[in-house]
Coordinates of C-alpha atoms in Angstrom, one line a residue:
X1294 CA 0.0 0.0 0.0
X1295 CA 1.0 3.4 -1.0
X1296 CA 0.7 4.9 2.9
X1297 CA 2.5 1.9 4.2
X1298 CA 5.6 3.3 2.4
X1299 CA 5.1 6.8 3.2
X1300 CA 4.8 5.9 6.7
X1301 CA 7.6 3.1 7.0
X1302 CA 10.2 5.9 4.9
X1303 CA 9.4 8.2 7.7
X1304 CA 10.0 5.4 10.3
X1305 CA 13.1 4.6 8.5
X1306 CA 14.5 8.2 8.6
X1307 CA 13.9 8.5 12.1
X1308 CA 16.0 4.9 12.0
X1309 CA 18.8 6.9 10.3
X1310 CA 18.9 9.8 12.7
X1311 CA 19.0 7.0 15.9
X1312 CA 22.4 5.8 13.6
X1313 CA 23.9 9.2 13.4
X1314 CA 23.3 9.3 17.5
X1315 CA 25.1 6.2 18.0
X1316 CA 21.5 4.6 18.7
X1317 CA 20.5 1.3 17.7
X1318 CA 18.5 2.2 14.3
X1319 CA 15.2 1.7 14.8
X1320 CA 12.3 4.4 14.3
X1321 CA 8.2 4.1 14.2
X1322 CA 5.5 6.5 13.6
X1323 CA 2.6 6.7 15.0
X1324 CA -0.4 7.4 13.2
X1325 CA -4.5 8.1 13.6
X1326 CA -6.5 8.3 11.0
X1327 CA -3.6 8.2 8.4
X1328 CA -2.3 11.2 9.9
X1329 CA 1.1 11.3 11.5
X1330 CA 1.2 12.2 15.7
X1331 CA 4.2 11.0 16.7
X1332 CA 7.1 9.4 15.3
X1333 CA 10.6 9.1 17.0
X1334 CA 13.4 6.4 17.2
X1335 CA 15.5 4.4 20.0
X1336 CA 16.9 6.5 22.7
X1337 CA 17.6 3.9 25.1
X1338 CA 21.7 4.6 25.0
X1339 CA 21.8 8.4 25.5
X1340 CA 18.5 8.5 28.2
X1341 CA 20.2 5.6 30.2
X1342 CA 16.6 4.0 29.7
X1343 CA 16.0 0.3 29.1
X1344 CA 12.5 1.0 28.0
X1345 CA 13.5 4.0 25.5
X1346 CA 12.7 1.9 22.0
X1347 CA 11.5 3.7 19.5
X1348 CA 7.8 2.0 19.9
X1349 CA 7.9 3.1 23.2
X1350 CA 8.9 6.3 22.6
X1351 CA 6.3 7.2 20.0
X1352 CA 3.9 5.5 22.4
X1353 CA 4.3 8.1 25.0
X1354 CA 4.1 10.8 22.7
X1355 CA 0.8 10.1 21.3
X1356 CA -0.6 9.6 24.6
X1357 CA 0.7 12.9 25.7
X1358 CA -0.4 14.3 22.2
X1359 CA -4.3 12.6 22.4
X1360 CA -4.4 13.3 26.1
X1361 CA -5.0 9.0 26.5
X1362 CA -3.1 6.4 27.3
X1363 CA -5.0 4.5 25.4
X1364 CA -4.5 4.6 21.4
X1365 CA -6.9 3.3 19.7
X1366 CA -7.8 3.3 16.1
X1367 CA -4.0 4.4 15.7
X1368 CA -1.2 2.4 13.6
X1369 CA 2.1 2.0 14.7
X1370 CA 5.2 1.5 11.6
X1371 CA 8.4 0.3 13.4
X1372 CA 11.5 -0.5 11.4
X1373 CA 12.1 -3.4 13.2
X1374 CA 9.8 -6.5 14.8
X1375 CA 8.9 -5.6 18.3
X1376 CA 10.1 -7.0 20.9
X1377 CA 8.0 -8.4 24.3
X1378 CA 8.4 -5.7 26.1
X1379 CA 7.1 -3.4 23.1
X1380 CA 4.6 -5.6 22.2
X1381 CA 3.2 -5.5 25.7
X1382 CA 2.6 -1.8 25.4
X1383 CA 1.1 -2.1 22.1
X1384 CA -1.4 -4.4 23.8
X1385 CA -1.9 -1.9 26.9
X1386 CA -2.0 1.1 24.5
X1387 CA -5.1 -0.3 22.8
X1388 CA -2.9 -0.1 19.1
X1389 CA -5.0 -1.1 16.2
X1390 CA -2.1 -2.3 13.5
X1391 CA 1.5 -3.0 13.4
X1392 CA 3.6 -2.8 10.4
X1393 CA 6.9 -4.0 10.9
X1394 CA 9.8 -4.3 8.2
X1395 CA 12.7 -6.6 9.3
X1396 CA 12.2 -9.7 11.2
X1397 CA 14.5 -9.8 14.4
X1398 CA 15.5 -13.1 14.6
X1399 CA 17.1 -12.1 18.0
X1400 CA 14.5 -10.8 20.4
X1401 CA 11.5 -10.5 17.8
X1402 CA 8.5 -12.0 19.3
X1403 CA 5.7 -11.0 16.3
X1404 CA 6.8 -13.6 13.8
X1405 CA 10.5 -14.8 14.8
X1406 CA 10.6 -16.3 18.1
X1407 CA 6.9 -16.4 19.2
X1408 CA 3.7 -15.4 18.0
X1409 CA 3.1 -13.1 21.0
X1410 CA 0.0 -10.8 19.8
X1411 CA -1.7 -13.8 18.5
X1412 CA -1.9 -14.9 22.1
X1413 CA -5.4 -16.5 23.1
X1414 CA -4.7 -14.9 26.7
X1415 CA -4.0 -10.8 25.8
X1416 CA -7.5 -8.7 26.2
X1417 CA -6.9 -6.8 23.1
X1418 CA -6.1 -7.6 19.6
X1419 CA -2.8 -6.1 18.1
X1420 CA -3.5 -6.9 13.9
X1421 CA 0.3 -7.3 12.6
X1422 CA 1.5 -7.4 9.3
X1423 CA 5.4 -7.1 8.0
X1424 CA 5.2 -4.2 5.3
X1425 CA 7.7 -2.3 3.5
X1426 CA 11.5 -1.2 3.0
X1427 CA 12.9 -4.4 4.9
X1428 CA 15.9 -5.1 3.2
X1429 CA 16.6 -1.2 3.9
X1430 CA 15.8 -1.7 7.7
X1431 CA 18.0 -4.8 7.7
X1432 CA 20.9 -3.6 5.6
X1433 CA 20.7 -0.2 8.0
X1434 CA 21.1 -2.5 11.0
X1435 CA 23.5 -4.7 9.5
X1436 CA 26.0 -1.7 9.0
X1437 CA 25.3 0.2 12.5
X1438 CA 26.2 -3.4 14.2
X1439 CA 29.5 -4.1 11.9
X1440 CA 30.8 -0.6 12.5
X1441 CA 30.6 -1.4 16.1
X1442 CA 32.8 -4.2 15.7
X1443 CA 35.4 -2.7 14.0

């Protein structure tokens, strides 16, 4: 879809920026209505802050922004799969739809390693889908990780 793209270029510029911080490069976007109200990328190195992902952070925003901490109706585009504690807020933020681009074979818990949000036990359906740009997601992570090394 032609907004999936918009959206997940957005989420992968904010993945870029994260990169040039010497953050792990992830970004997401928030959206309502197919309108943007938050969008933001991992911060978890320069807050000192386990929690700071990028889904996290574009979380809080858009509950600050809607005046809610519950989201609903809203779409979340994250360059990366979520991991369990992400996916846990995306259940207790009330999201609507996750688009994801690369699979994190690591701590991914969408499709990877577990099918979290398609637990029978979780009182609120997350729809999930992996959408566009992964190989640029992947290839962005790839190099961040390799330069580390060096």
């Amino acid at each position: 879809m032609k907004k999936d793209l918009f959206f997940m270029q957005r989420a992968l510029k904010q993945a870029k920026d994260a990169s040039i911080l010497g953050e792990v490069p992830v970004g997401a976007v928030l959206t309502l209505n197919d309108e943007i109200i938050a969008e933001d990328h991992n911060r978890s190195i320069s807050l000192n802050d386990p929690s700071a992902h990028a889904e996290i952070n574009v979380i809080r925003k858009g509950a600050e922004i809607l005046g809610n901490y519950r989201l609903p109706n809203t779409s979340l585009y994250v360059t990366l799969e979520p991991c369990m504690m992400c996916c846990g807020a995306l259940v207790h933020a009330r999201i609507d739809n996750l688009i994801f681009s690369a699979a994190d074979p690591k701590s991914g818990v969408v499709i990877s390693n577990s099918n979290l949000l398609s637990a029978e036990f979780l009182n609120h359906t997350v729809r999930f889908r992996q959408g566009p740009l992964i190989e640029e997601s992947s290839d962005l992570l790839k190099c961040f990780f390799r330069e580390r090394r060096l």
